[in-house]
């Protein structure tokens, strides 16, 4: 299993528009083979911060989806990004 997690920075005044523009890609990701979870969410304390969280069954399924990433306009709106990929060896019950 893979987890993609981190944050993006956009102009605070445009964050809600940015997130609205991501609804289609979130819907597509959640319908993609191997996607267990996919979320982009506004940070409640930092006005320009967006949290990124994705969970995938395999690297191959993630790679198959990645061709439908952010549009050029969305990419240009990102001021900074700190997103990492984590390979998960096992999952334990809480």
Short mmCIF file of C-alpha atoms in Angstrom, two decimals:
data_model
loop_
_atom_site.label_atom_id
_atom_site.label_comp_id
_atom_site.label_asym_id
_atom_site.label_seq_id
_atom_site.Cartn_x
_atom_site.Cartn_y
_atom_site.Cartn_z
CA UNK A 1 0.00 0.00 0.00
CA UNK A 2 1.10 3.56 -0.69
CA UNK A 3 0.17 6.76 1.09
CA UNK A 4 0.75 10.15 -0.52
CA UNK A 5 0.55 12.89 2.12
CA UNK A 6 1.59 16.46 2.63
CA UNK A 7 0.44 19.96 1.83
CA UNK A 8 0.20 22.55 -0.91
CA UNK A 9 0.36 26.33 -0.53
CA UNK A 10 -1.81 28.60 -2.67
CA UNK A 11 -2.83 32.24 -2.35
CA UNK A 12 -5.30 32.38 0.57
CA UNK A 13 -7.82 34.37 -1.49
CA UNK A 14 -7.90 31.66 -4.18
CA UNK A 15 -7.89 28.51 -2.03
CA UNK A 16 -11.65 27.84 -2.22
CA UNK A 17 -11.62 28.28 -6.00
CA UNK A 18 -8.63 25.96 -6.25
CA UNK A 19 -10.39 23.28 -4.21
CA UNK A 20 -13.60 23.65 -6.22
CA UNK A 21 -11.55 23.12 -9.37
CA UNK A 22 -10.22 19.86 -7.90
CA UNK A 23 -13.63 18.21 -7.39
CA UNK A 24 -13.50 16.41 -10.75
CA UNK A 25 -10.03 14.97 -10.17
CA UNK A 26 -11.04 13.84 -6.66
CA UNK A 27 -14.09 12.09 -8.12
CA UNK A 28 -11.96 10.47 -10.85
CA UNK A 29 -9.34 9.34 -8.34
CA UNK A 30 -11.88 7.78 -6.01
CA UNK A 31 -13.34 5.83 -8.95
CA UNK A 32 -9.91 4.67 -10.17
CA UNK A 33 -8.79 1.10 -9.72
CA UNK A 34 -6.67 0.77 -6.59
CA UNK A 35 -7.64 4.08 -4.99
CA UNK A 36 -8.60 3.51 -1.37
CA UNK A 37 -8.89 7.20 -0.45
CA UNK A 38 -8.20 10.59 -2.01
CA UNK A 39 -8.66 13.96 -0.35
CA UNK A 40 -7.64 17.58 -0.79
CA UNK A 41 -8.84 19.69 2.15
CA UNK A 42 -8.49 23.24 3.45
CA UNK A 43 -6.40 23.68 6.59
CA UNK A 44 -8.56 25.22 9.34
CA UNK A 45 -5.76 27.46 10.67
CA UNK A 46 -3.57 28.41 7.69
CA UNK A 47 -5.57 30.25 4.98
CA UNK A 48 -3.41 29.21 2.00
CA UNK A 49 -2.69 25.62 3.02
CA UNK A 50 -4.31 22.55 1.44
CA UNK A 51 -3.82 19.07 2.90
CA UNK A 52 -3.16 16.21 0.50
CA UNK A 53 -4.00 12.62 1.42
CA UNK A 54 -4.12 9.65 -0.93
CA UNK A 55 -4.09 5.91 -0.24
CA UNK A 56 -3.44 3.42 -3.06
CA UNK A 57 -3.26 -0.37 -3.25
CA UNK A 58 -0.14 -0.35 -5.46
CA UNK A 59 2.41 1.85 -7.20
CA UNK A 60 1.19 0.55 -10.57
CA UNK A 61 -2.38 1.70 -9.90
CA UNK A 62 -1.15 5.09 -8.72
CA UNK A 63 0.98 5.46 -11.86
CA UNK A 64 -1.97 4.56 -14.09
CA UNK A 65 -4.00 7.36 -12.52
CA UNK A 66 -1.25 9.99 -12.41
CA UNK A 67 -1.72 11.01 -16.05
CA UNK A 68 -4.83 12.92 -14.92
CA UNK A 69 -3.07 15.21 -12.45
CA UNK A 70 -3.60 18.93 -11.96
CA UNK A 71 -4.39 21.12 -14.94
CA UNK A 72 -1.85 23.74 -16.04
CA UNK A 73 -3.88 26.45 -14.24
CA UNK A 74 -3.98 24.41 -11.02
CA UNK A 75 -0.27 23.69 -11.28
CA UNK A 76 0.49 27.40 -11.73
CA UNK A 77 -1.57 28.27 -8.62
CA UNK A 78 0.63 26.12 -6.36
CA UNK A 79 3.14 28.37 -4.61
CA UNK A 80 4.84 25.57 -2.70
CA UNK A 81 4.38 21.85 -2.16
CA UNK A 82 5.60 19.41 0.46
CA UNK A 83 4.10 16.06 -0.51
CA UNK A 84 5.77 12.72 0.18
CA UNK A 85 5.16 9.14 -0.90
CA UNK A 86 5.15 6.48 1.82
CA UNK A 87 5.41 2.75 1.19
CA UNK A 88 3.40 0.91 3.86
CA UNK A 89 4.56 -2.60 4.73
CA UNK A 90 1.62 -3.49 6.96
CA UNK A 91 -1.53 -2.23 8.62
CA UNK A 92 -2.51 -2.92 12.23
CA UNK A 93 -5.92 -2.67 13.84
CA UNK A 94 -6.34 0.44 16.02
#
